[in-house]
Amino acid sequence: MSAIAFRLNGRPVTVEAGGGRMLLWVLRTDFSLTGSKYGCGSSLCGACTVVVDGEAVRSCELPLESVQGKDVTTIEGLEHGGRLHPLQQAFIDHGALQCGYCTPGMLMSAYALLKKRPGLGREAIAQAMEDHLCRCGAHGRILDAIAEVSAKGGRP
Amino acid sequence: MSAHGLDRREFLGVLGGGIVVFVSLGPSSLDGQQPRLRYPEDLNAYLRIDEKGRVWIFSGKIEMGQGVMTSQAQMAAEELGVPLSSIEMVLGDTDQCPWDMGTFGSMTTRMFGPALRAAAAEGRAVLTGLASKKLGVSPDALVVENGVVYVRADRSKKVSYAQLAQGKKISRLVDGKAVLRATRDFTVMGQSPKRMDARAKVTGHAEYAGDVRLPGMLYARILRPRAHGATLTSVDVSAARALPGVTVVQQDDLVAVLHADPEAAGRALMDIKAEWQTPPAAVDQDSIFDYLVQRAPAPAVRLMKGDPTAARAAAARVFESTYRSGYRAHAPMEPHTAVAEMKDGRMTVWASTQTPFPARDAIARALGLPATDVRVITPFVGGGFGGKSSGRQALEAARLARITGKPVQVAWTRGEEFFYDAFDPASEVKLASAVDASGRIVLWDYQVYCAGDRGTELFYDIPSAAIRTYGSWGGGAGANGHLFAVGAWRAPGANTNVFAAESQVDIMAAAAGIDPLEFRLRNTSDARMRRVLQAAAGAFGWKAAPGPSGAGRGVACGIDAGSYVALMAEVAVDRKTGHVQVKRVVAAQDMGTIVNPDGARMQMEGCVTMGLGYVFSEEVRFHGGEILDRNFGTYHLPRFSWVPRIETVLVKNDEVAPQGGGEPTIVPMGAVVANAIFDATGARLYRLPMTPERVLAALPPKA
Ligand code: FES
Ligand code: FES
């Protein structure tokens, strides 16, 4: 069996290929990176979102094979040396979470979004986040948090 | 360990040193505390000031997003006189925390809060007493700040809680004699500290039940029926059993496959061949209402006042309406999950549950273990809203762990979550009312099926009124004719009831040609309700006009969990598509003394946002016992684009103790939007959700 090699939160890793596995379960099971959540398993909620080569993708339906040679960042990779990413800090400051289950996915999407399109306004952010679900109804504060970082040019 | 039946002194010995104050909510709240375990039997919670001066609060309540971890800590910190940072919360662990019935009904702050505050105040009294001896001055001459007791007149004389607790073993049962701090003196309550759980949640380190990792853990997938009421006629597990690494369990009604890899377990499940016999479908989401009304139990008379029969006969016009609401799913983002491990004869289960103690007792019963040998630990819960009260998944995990002898995780798929959810029941309200020539409501005849009486409380001054409830919102499968389980959904029954009542009030206001706000004020003398209505109107900039004014503005109000709330909304209706956009919502709430203003606003905003779901889209479709909506592709939750500008107004009322805040604002959401749609278009909607098709059908034909 061949192996799939990729960078995970900056570290090179390899996983045995085969079996039609999805990245979410590899992250959660093989690496115990449990920050990425299962919410629907069908790319409908966004709880499992990770960033692959700069793009926010839903890991619940992302075949492991497709990350061969790529750079994967999960919520656990957002903080650097104990320093929170400005988005994480903004989520805390704005109270942009309640149960927190959607939070990692929200943050990873926002992270990829602002990297690609810095300075985006609240309205455009809302559009880009449209397919992320939050049952607790933290939407308004999530947008406030992302918009604040966006306005500041949000770099770690 | 036989900690059974400890008295308080022995219990303190088990805990180690320090000062412990036990909380008892009185006999009624202890009903059902059987078997009594490990604690002196009259306790609901306790707090301990340890020899380092840290304060530990042990409470059976759980954190599912509503923010009680922070608000409880604030209450204790305030009364004890310690900084918030010295508080450690231990929640929902049946070994470490005394019995608690569960976290629901907005009761944590209302019922448990006062007891916790009293315990903390008692703790402060004990410590001040010790300080008084040590410093040789009377307790009156002392002040407490940040866990240090000072002599008021000479602050160089001081002693810290840590020093005072050193070497002590003191326990007290709170007697309510210690005086609570006055609202005007608050330094921690009434503030908005950042959530104590925020950092863990933004870094991905917050642990939910599904994140528990145990060596050798297997992931289980369980064979499920296609429909409720279906029976298994044949099952063939041979293909699944042949797969490498797969364990198959077949015991009574439980057929499961387990594997060290969750996806492999999922594939093995597909290899099980099962035949089901499904009873013919008799009913669906449209025919359910008549079906339930026909099967309704006899009514309970909740209110009978004046002479409704005579009032009806005397009325110039009686407004008769029927309101309906479909089944609603809880759909927390985290599906039900549990991890169970049997070790040294004891069963430990990590579960996403709102009711750790009842779950523990159910597991003990099912496995034939003494409850002392079962421990339920509740990590962070990824949303509950009333839906995580059954503990079914915890029981499944425990059974499988016992059978296999391995740690087992049961994590429901989204499809299982929809299937086993105890929905907010489909329900119907029949209402007859009348108004006199001066715009006063003179008759209120209210009958509700399957939603109970929450939200029916009458705050309008109506001389003749009857309120009858046929069945309630609760019950397992089969209750009141439902084909599947129904249960508590954020403010159970009140969303249905307030939708009906506040729509009806609007209908009468419009018929009387009176502005709907003015009409409400004219008909209620309840000071708290008048205040929230006026506060909402002020913030909204309400312009009086009888409906329909064309502006698309609505008002609705209600009482829930001891709090008063008034909502105003502005909507835009697309007459071609029936799509309704809520542009703005103002929510004014009087929740008594406010523990955490920002936490309260967060809950209010969450209520408005979550409420948009049941207002516009949420209705579970089914065909007999078969649930047709099993994921978010067809069951639509509110999204970013739906969310209006939300303004929250906290109406100060320090006269009243803290009241519930997690539910009240959601209850008038149906009516405020329905009333705004009416104001925009003249169309009245009587059924939730108000889907575009239903809005289109209700629109008056274009002139
Ligand atoms: S779990 Fe992947 S999108 Fe919902
Ligand atoms: S914070 Fe609970 S789902 Fe978003």
Tab-separated table of C-alpha atoms and ligand atoms in Angstrom, chain A residues 24-25 36-49 57-62 101 131-133, chain B residues 333 414 631-632, ligand 1:
chain	number	residue	atom	x	y	z
A	24	LEU	CA	-11.911	14.539	8.601
A	25	TRP	CA	-11.696	11.060	10.087
A	36	SER	CA	-12.409	19.769	13.239
A	37	LYS	CA	-15.969	18.655	13.878
A	38	TYR	CA	-18.499	16.367	12.280
A	39	GLY	CA	-21.856	18.054	11.839
A	40	CYS	CA	-23.492	16.578	8.745
A	41	GLY	CA	-21.015	14.479	6.759
A	42	SER	CA	-22.384	15.917	3.522
A	43	SER	CA	-20.654	19.274	3.040
A	44	LEU	CA	-23.772	21.043	4.279
A	45	CYS	CA	-22.734	22.616	7.602
A	46	GLY	CA	-19.062	23.611	7.534
A	47	ALA	CA	-18.123	22.270	10.985
A	48	CYS	CA	-15.337	20.154	9.461
A	49	THR	CA	-13.710	22.959	7.468
A	57	VAL	CA	-12.521	22.907	2.195
A	58	ARG	CA	-14.923	20.559	3.907
A	59	SER	CA	-12.918	17.648	5.153
A	60	CYS	CA	-15.897	15.328	5.701
A	61	GLU	CA	-16.089	14.642	1.976
A	62	LEU	CA	-12.481	15.268	1.049
A	101	TYR	CA	-19.190	23.465	17.939
A	131	ASP	CA	-23.016	27.952	3.820
A	132	HIS	CA	-21.739	27.707	7.384
A	133	LEU	CA	-24.403	26.775	9.887
B	333	MET	CA	-24.614	21.160	15.490
B	414	ARG	CA	-26.868	13.595	11.258
B	631	ASN	CA	-29.987	16.404	6.867
B	632	PHE	CA	-29.531	20.118	6.253
C	1	FES	S1	-19.452	17.813	8.598
C	1	FES	FE1	-18.521	18.499	6.833
C	1	FES	S2	-19.786	20.070	6.143
C	1	FES	FE2	-20.880	19.256	7.835
